[in-house]
């Protein structure tokens, strides 16, 4: 049996883990390594990628920056989240705002330290990334369209850091990046629909607040169609191994998404749509393994 103090510490840990979205950070770490092995550096052995200290430092810098970004986002959105996510907010509030901000500065400092191991350019890159996340959370998040686009860019930025490191400028890399960017853009707009109540209450000028649900659904439909086109292009024109199974599944799920979207009229419906997109993104991370199923045997 745990003592009262141990239970308190455990709750604080889960609270902080919730604030930094630890599960999201772990998925991004896995995604960066799988993308490095299968997409960014397909000619290198698995060992050389996994034991590349520079890559490790870039991944750690990305993880620390993203975790810090979730903290500052949580800080600015605390009132809105109390309306939109009351249960999660109650867990998040087990850690004080002062403690969260302390962790925010510590994580950003660690990100710069990790980046400094790689190069001065990496330090500049992550310093700008840290500033961009803060500026988005503080100012841009409340702006229609601009906030959505910037959020999607910030989400794919950690992969851009690895892309620059390996200097792989093949067209397939950009094709994957466009698909991910469009998918994340859909997720951001769906989140705005899901959080409409809190955004209205606190005067967040998101797309649904400014233009209404119907226009938001129309915009989502256009982006979904573009995402389907990107998936078809990847299937038809690029060597992606057995990953085409994932893209076929994505196309089916996106069509289901569109059917549900135009029948949606409450928060639960939008939450379902949000979960469909999250599933596609997470499934996409692990489906990278399907690009070459023999890679583990042949490239060790």
GROMACS .gro file of C-alpha atoms in nm:
model
  300
    1UNK     CA    1   0.000   0.000   0.000
    2UNK     CA    2   0.120   0.348  -0.085
    3UNK     CA    3   0.144   0.606   0.188
    4UNK     CA    4  -0.052   0.930   0.166
    5UNK     CA    5   0.263   1.120   0.068
    6UNK     CA    6   0.349   0.867  -0.203
    7UNK     CA    7  -0.005   0.890  -0.346
    8UNK     CA    8   0.025   1.270  -0.347
    9UNK     CA    9   0.357   1.255  -0.534
   10UNK     CA   10   0.212   1.004  -0.782
   11UNK     CA   11  -0.088   1.229  -0.850
   12UNK     CA   12   0.147   1.526  -0.904
   13UNK     CA   13   0.347   1.316  -1.151
   14UNK     CA   14   0.036   1.217  -1.349
   15UNK     CA   15  -0.079   1.577  -1.341
   16UNK     CA   16   0.249   1.703  -1.487
   17UNK     CA   17   0.250   1.415  -1.739
   18UNK     CA   18  -0.098   1.527  -1.845
   19UNK     CA   19   0.009   1.891  -1.877
   20UNK     CA   20   0.310   1.810  -2.100
   21UNK     CA   21   0.105   1.554  -2.296
   22UNK     CA   22   0.369   1.290  -2.228
   23UNK     CA   23   0.198   1.037  -2.455
   24UNK     CA   24   0.217   1.282  -2.748
   25UNK     CA   25   0.585   1.350  -2.684
   26UNK     CA   26   0.660   0.975  -2.679
   27UNK     CA   27   0.479   0.927  -3.012
   28UNK     CA   28   0.681   1.213  -3.165
   29UNK     CA   29   1.008   1.056  -3.043
   30UNK     CA   30   0.914   0.723  -3.204
   31UNK     CA   31   0.805   0.905  -3.520
   32UNK     CA   32   1.135   1.095  -3.547
   33UNK     CA   33   1.341   0.777  -3.517
   34UNK     CA   34   1.125   0.576  -3.758
   35UNK     CA   35   1.125   0.864  -4.007
   36UNK     CA   36   1.505   0.885  -3.976
   37UNK     CA   37   1.550   0.512  -4.043
   38UNK     CA   38   1.298   0.472  -4.325
   39UNK     CA   39   1.262   0.815  -4.489
   40UNK     CA   40   1.541   1.062  -4.405
   41UNK     CA   41   1.838   0.819  -4.400
   42UNK     CA   42   1.733   0.503  -4.587
   43UNK     CA   43   2.092   0.428  -4.691
   44UNK     CA   44   2.232   0.416  -4.337
   45UNK     CA   45   2.230   0.110  -4.113
   46UNK     CA   46   1.983   0.096  -3.824
   47UNK     CA   47   2.270   0.093  -3.572
   48UNK     CA   48   2.428   0.406  -3.717
   49UNK     CA   49   2.095   0.589  -3.688
   50UNK     CA   50   1.998   0.460  -3.343
   51UNK     CA   51   2.344   0.530  -3.198
   52UNK     CA   52   2.390   0.868  -3.365
   53UNK     CA   53   2.444   1.100  -3.067
   54UNK     CA   54   2.366   1.411  -3.273
   55UNK     CA   55   2.028   1.267  -3.371
   56UNK     CA   56   1.961   1.175  -3.008
   57UNK     CA   57   2.034   1.533  -2.902
   58UNK     CA   58   1.803   1.672  -3.170
   59UNK     CA   59   1.526   1.435  -3.060
   60UNK     CA   60   1.577   1.531  -2.693
   61UNK     CA   61   1.579   1.901  -2.783
   62UNK     CA   62   1.257   1.854  -2.980
   63UNK     CA   63   1.093   1.661  -2.694
   64UNK     CA   64   1.189   1.921  -2.434
   65UNK     CA   65   1.066   2.208  -2.655
   66UNK     CA   66   0.736   2.034  -2.733
   67UNK     CA   67   0.676   1.948  -2.366
   68UNK     CA   68   0.750   2.311  -2.272
   69UNK     CA   69   0.513   2.422  -2.546
   70UNK     CA   70   0.231   2.217  -2.397
   71UNK     CA   71   0.299   2.379  -2.059
   72UNK     CA   72   0.281   2.737  -2.188
   73UNK     CA   73  -0.024   2.649  -2.395
   74UNK     CA   74  -0.188   2.503  -2.083
   75UNK     CA   75  -0.098   2.820  -1.891
   76UNK     CA   76  -0.266   3.054  -2.140
   77UNK     CA   77  -0.566   2.825  -2.199
   78UNK     CA   78  -0.639   2.738  -1.834
   79UNK     CA   79  -0.972   2.925  -1.826
   80UNK     CA   80  -1.087   2.794  -2.163
   81UNK     CA   81  -0.993   2.436  -2.073
   82UNK     CA   82  -1.200   2.463  -1.756
   83UNK     CA   83  -1.504   2.496  -1.983
   84UNK     CA   84  -1.402   2.256  -2.261
   85UNK     CA   85  -1.209   1.992  -2.064
   86UNK     CA   86  -1.322   2.013  -1.698
   87UNK     CA   87  -1.198   1.666  -1.595
   88UNK     CA   88  -0.853   1.705  -1.750
   89UNK     CA   89  -0.826   2.056  -1.605
   90UNK     CA   90  -0.894   1.928  -1.253
   91UNK     CA   91  -0.604   1.683  -1.294
   92UNK     CA   92  -0.378   1.950  -1.445
   93UNK     CA   93  -0.447   2.188  -1.155
   94UNK     CA   94  -0.290   1.950  -0.904
   95UNK     CA   95   0.036   2.118  -1.008
   96UNK     CA   96   0.053   2.491  -0.937
   97UNK     CA   97   0.101   2.748  -1.214
   98UNK     CA   98   0.435   2.852  -1.060
   99UNK     CA   99   0.560   2.494  -1.074
  100UNK     CA  100   0.446   2.460  -1.435
  101UNK     CA  101   0.626   2.780  -1.535
  102UNK     CA  102   0.942   2.663  -1.356
  103UNK     CA  103   0.933   2.340  -1.556
  104UNK     CA  104   0.867   2.543  -1.871
  105UNK     CA  105   1.191   2.740  -1.830
  106UNK     CA  106   1.389   2.429  -1.726
  107UNK     CA  107   1.271   2.234  -2.031
  108UNK     CA  108   1.352   2.518  -2.270
  109UNK     CA  109   1.697   2.555  -2.112
  110UNK     CA  110   1.757   2.180  -2.155
  111UNK     CA  111   1.644   2.202  -2.518
  112UNK     CA  112   1.908   2.467  -2.587
  113UNK     CA  113   2.174   2.261  -2.403
  114UNK     CA  114   2.090   1.951  -2.611
  115UNK     CA  115   2.095   2.156  -2.933
  116UNK     CA  116   2.431   2.312  -2.842
  117UNK     CA  117   2.588   1.964  -2.857
  118UNK     CA  118   2.499   1.944  -3.229
  119UNK     CA  119   2.587   2.293  -3.354
  120UNK     CA  120   2.532   2.665  -3.304
  121UNK     CA  121   2.285   2.654  -3.595
  122UNK     CA  122   2.082   2.398  -3.401
  123UNK     CA  123   2.077   2.634  -3.102
  124UNK     CA  124   1.942   2.916  -3.321
  125UNK     CA  125   1.686   2.680  -3.474
  126UNK     CA  126   1.548   2.570  -3.136
  127UNK     CA  127   1.565   2.919  -2.988
  128UNK     CA  128   1.343   3.038  -3.275
  129UNK     CA  129   1.119   2.732  -3.231
  130UNK     CA  130   1.077   2.807  -2.859
  131UNK     CA  131   0.991   3.171  -2.934
  132UNK     CA  132   0.746   3.069  -3.209
  133UNK     CA  133   0.560   2.834  -2.974
  134UNK     CA  134   0.536   3.105  -2.707
  135UNK     CA  135   0.419   3.366  -2.959
  136UNK     CA  136   0.159   3.126  -3.097
  137UNK     CA  137   0.023   3.045  -2.750
  138UNK     CA  138   0.028   3.410  -2.639
  139UNK     CA  139  -0.100   3.585  -2.950
  140UNK     CA  140  -0.160   3.387  -3.269
  141UNK     CA  141  -0.375   3.108  -3.125
  142UNK     CA  142  -0.674   3.340  -3.096
  143UNK     CA  143  -0.655   3.446  -3.462
  144UNK     CA  144  -0.868   3.267  -3.724
  145UNK     CA  145  -0.676   3.076  -3.995
  146UNK     CA  146  -0.338   3.218  -3.890
  147UNK     CA  147  -0.350   3.025  -3.562
  148UNK     CA  148  -0.445   2.700  -3.739
  149UNK     CA  149  -0.173   2.729  -4.002
  150UNK     CA  150   0.098   2.824  -3.751
  151UNK     CA  151  -0.005   2.539  -3.519
  152UNK     CA  152   0.023   2.288  -3.804
  153UNK     CA  153   0.367   2.426  -3.898
  154UNK     CA  154   0.487   2.406  -3.537
  155UNK     CA  155   0.368   2.044  -3.518
  156UNK     CA  156   0.580   1.932  -3.816
  157UNK     CA  157   0.882   2.149  -3.722
  158UNK     CA  158   1.057   1.873  -3.518
  159UNK     CA  159   1.069   1.662  -3.835
  160UNK     CA  160   1.209   1.960  -4.025
  161UNK     CA  161   1.503   1.964  -3.779
  162UNK     CA  162   1.583   1.600  -3.866
  163UNK     CA  163   1.529   1.674  -4.236
  164UNK     CA  164   1.791   1.952  -4.221
  165UNK     CA  165   2.031   1.728  -4.029
  166UNK     CA  166   2.023   1.450  -4.291
  167UNK     CA  167   1.996   1.690  -4.588
  168UNK     CA  168   1.766   1.450  -4.772
  169UNK     CA  169   1.592   1.656  -5.041
  170UNK     CA  170   1.415   1.372  -5.222
  171UNK     CA  171   1.061   1.445  -5.339
  172UNK     CA  172   0.912   1.161  -5.130
  173UNK     CA  173   1.013   1.346  -4.811
  174UNK     CA  174   0.814   1.652  -4.916
  175UNK     CA  175   0.518   1.435  -5.020
  176UNK     CA  176   0.503   1.278  -4.672
  177UNK     CA  177   0.543   1.624  -4.514
  178UNK     CA  178   0.252   1.768  -4.716
  179UNK     CA  179   0.026   1.475  -4.618
  180UNK     CA  180   0.114   1.520  -4.249
  181UNK     CA  181   0.071   1.898  -4.266
  182UNK     CA  182  -0.277   1.867  -4.420
  183UNK     CA  183  -0.378   1.603  -4.165
  184UNK     CA  184  -0.261   1.818  -3.874
  185UNK     CA  185  -0.441   2.119  -4.023
  186UNK     CA  186  -0.762   1.915  -4.026
  187UNK     CA  187  -0.706   1.819  -3.664
  188UNK     CA  188  -0.656   2.181  -3.558
  189UNK     CA  189  -0.977   2.296  -3.727
  190UNK     CA  190  -1.169   2.001  -3.580
  191UNK     CA  191  -1.038   2.094  -3.234
  192UNK     CA  192  -1.173   2.446  -3.287
  193UNK     CA  193  -1.518   2.301  -3.358
  194UNK     CA  194  -1.488   2.075  -3.054
  195UNK     CA  195  -1.388   2.367  -2.828
  196UNK     CA  196  -1.638   2.617  -2.968
  197UNK     CA  197  -1.815   2.672  -2.635
  198UNK     CA  198  -1.501   2.777  -2.447
  199UNK     CA  199  -1.371   2.983  -2.739
  200UNK     CA  200  -1.697   3.178  -2.756
  201UNK     CA  201  -1.698   3.239  -2.382
  202UNK     CA  202  -1.343   3.375  -2.377
  203UNK     CA  203  -1.351   3.560  -2.711
  204UNK     CA  204  -1.104   3.339  -2.899
  205UNK     CA  205  -1.135   3.443  -3.265
  206UNK     CA  206  -1.112   3.092  -3.413
  207UNK     CA  207  -1.255   2.997  -3.753
  208UNK     CA  208  -1.584   2.854  -3.612
  209UNK     CA  209  -1.632   3.159  -3.388
  210UNK     CA  210  -1.569   3.413  -3.667
  211UNK     CA  211  -1.716   3.234  -3.970
  212UNK     CA  212  -1.956   2.982  -3.815
  213UNK     CA  213  -1.979   2.603  -3.816
  214UNK     CA  214  -2.100   2.570  -4.177
  215UNK     CA  215  -1.801   2.755  -4.324
  216UNK     CA  216  -1.569   2.562  -4.093
  217UNK     CA  217  -1.714   2.234  -4.219
  218UNK     CA  218  -1.670   2.351  -4.579
  219UNK     CA  219  -1.306   2.439  -4.511
  220UNK     CA  220  -1.253   2.101  -4.342
  221UNK     CA  221  -1.404   1.929  -4.645
  222UNK     CA  222  -1.164   2.109  -4.881
  223UNK     CA  223  -0.860   2.020  -4.668
  224UNK     CA  224  -0.982   1.659  -4.635
  225UNK     CA  225  -1.009   1.631  -5.014
  226UNK     CA  226  -0.655   1.772  -5.050
  227UNK     CA  227  -0.535   1.518  -4.792
  228UNK     CA  228  -0.697   1.234  -4.988
  229UNK     CA  229  -0.530   1.364  -5.307
  230UNK     CA  230  -0.193   1.369  -5.124
  231UNK     CA  231  -0.249   1.007  -5.015
  232UNK     CA  232  -0.336   0.901  -5.373
  233UNK     CA  233  -0.024   1.075  -5.506
  234UNK     CA  234   0.194   0.890  -5.252
  235UNK     CA  235   0.036   0.558  -5.350
  236UNK     CA  236   0.067   0.608  -5.728
  237UNK     CA  237   0.394   0.795  -5.773
  238UNK     CA  238   0.630   0.698  -5.489
  239UNK     CA  239   0.796   0.382  -5.361
  240UNK     CA  240   0.641   0.342  -5.017
  241UNK     CA  241   0.650  -0.037  -4.985
  242UNK     CA  242   0.354  -0.184  -4.798
  243UNK     CA  243   0.275   0.155  -4.645
  244UNK     CA  244   0.015   0.190  -4.920
  245UNK     CA  245  -0.213  -0.015  -4.689
  246UNK     CA  246  -0.204   0.275  -4.444
  247UNK     CA  247  -0.286   0.530  -4.712
  248UNK     CA  248  -0.580   0.322  -4.839
  249UNK     CA  249  -0.706   0.300  -4.481
  250UNK     CA  250  -0.656   0.676  -4.440
  251UNK     CA  251  -0.863   0.747  -4.752
  252UNK     CA  252  -1.147   0.527  -4.621
  253UNK     CA  253  -1.136   0.690  -4.276
  254UNK     CA  254  -1.127   1.040  -4.428
  255UNK     CA  255  -1.437   0.961  -4.634
  256UNK     CA  256  -1.607   0.836  -4.316
  257UNK     CA  257  -1.485   1.154  -4.147
  258UNK     CA  258  -1.658   1.368  -4.413
  259UNK     CA  259  -1.986   1.178  -4.381
  260UNK     CA  260  -1.988   1.219  -4.002
  261UNK     CA  261  -1.872   1.582  -4.028
  262UNK     CA  262  -2.180   1.698  -4.217
  263UNK     CA  263  -2.407   1.518  -3.969
  264UNK     CA  264  -2.225   1.660  -3.664
  265UNK     CA  265  -2.395   1.918  -3.444
  266UNK     CA  266  -2.251   1.876  -3.094
  267UNK     CA  267  -1.924   1.840  -2.902
  268UNK     CA  268  -1.939   1.457  -2.887
  269UNK     CA  269  -1.958   1.434  -3.265
  270UNK     CA  270  -1.657   1.662  -3.306
  271UNK     CA  271  -1.469   1.464  -3.040
  272UNK     CA  272  -1.529   1.149  -3.247
  273UNK     CA  273  -1.395   1.326  -3.557
  274UNK     CA  274  -1.092   1.445  -3.360
  275UNK     CA  275  -1.023   1.088  -3.245
  276UNK     CA  276  -1.046   0.958  -3.603
  277UNK     CA  277  -0.775   1.204  -3.707
  278UNK     CA  278  -0.560   1.120  -3.404
  279UNK     CA  279  -0.588   0.751  -3.492
  280UNK     CA  280  -0.477   0.820  -3.852
  281UNK     CA  281  -0.176   1.021  -3.729
  282UNK     CA  282  -0.065   0.761  -3.472
  283UNK     CA  283  -0.127   0.474  -3.715
  284UNK     CA  284   0.079   0.665  -3.971
  285UNK     CA  285   0.374   0.679  -3.733
  286UNK     CA  286   0.388   0.301  -3.686
  287UNK     CA  287   0.298   0.224  -4.048
  288UNK     CA  288   0.634   0.376  -4.146
  289UNK     CA  289   0.764   0.026  -4.061
  290UNK     CA  290   0.572  -0.102  -4.364
  291UNK     CA  291   0.789   0.096  -4.607
  292UNK     CA  292   1.037  -0.191  -4.595
  293UNK     CA  293   0.942  -0.484  -4.372
  294UNK     CA  294   1.282  -0.649  -4.425
  295UNK     CA  295   1.481  -0.344  -4.315
  296UNK     CA  296   1.548  -0.483  -3.966
  297UNK     CA  297   1.710  -0.793  -4.114
  298UNK     CA  298   1.899  -0.626  -4.397
  299UNK     CA  299   2.024  -0.301  -4.243
  300UNK     CA  300   2.139  -0.397  -3.894
   0.00000   0.00000   0.00000
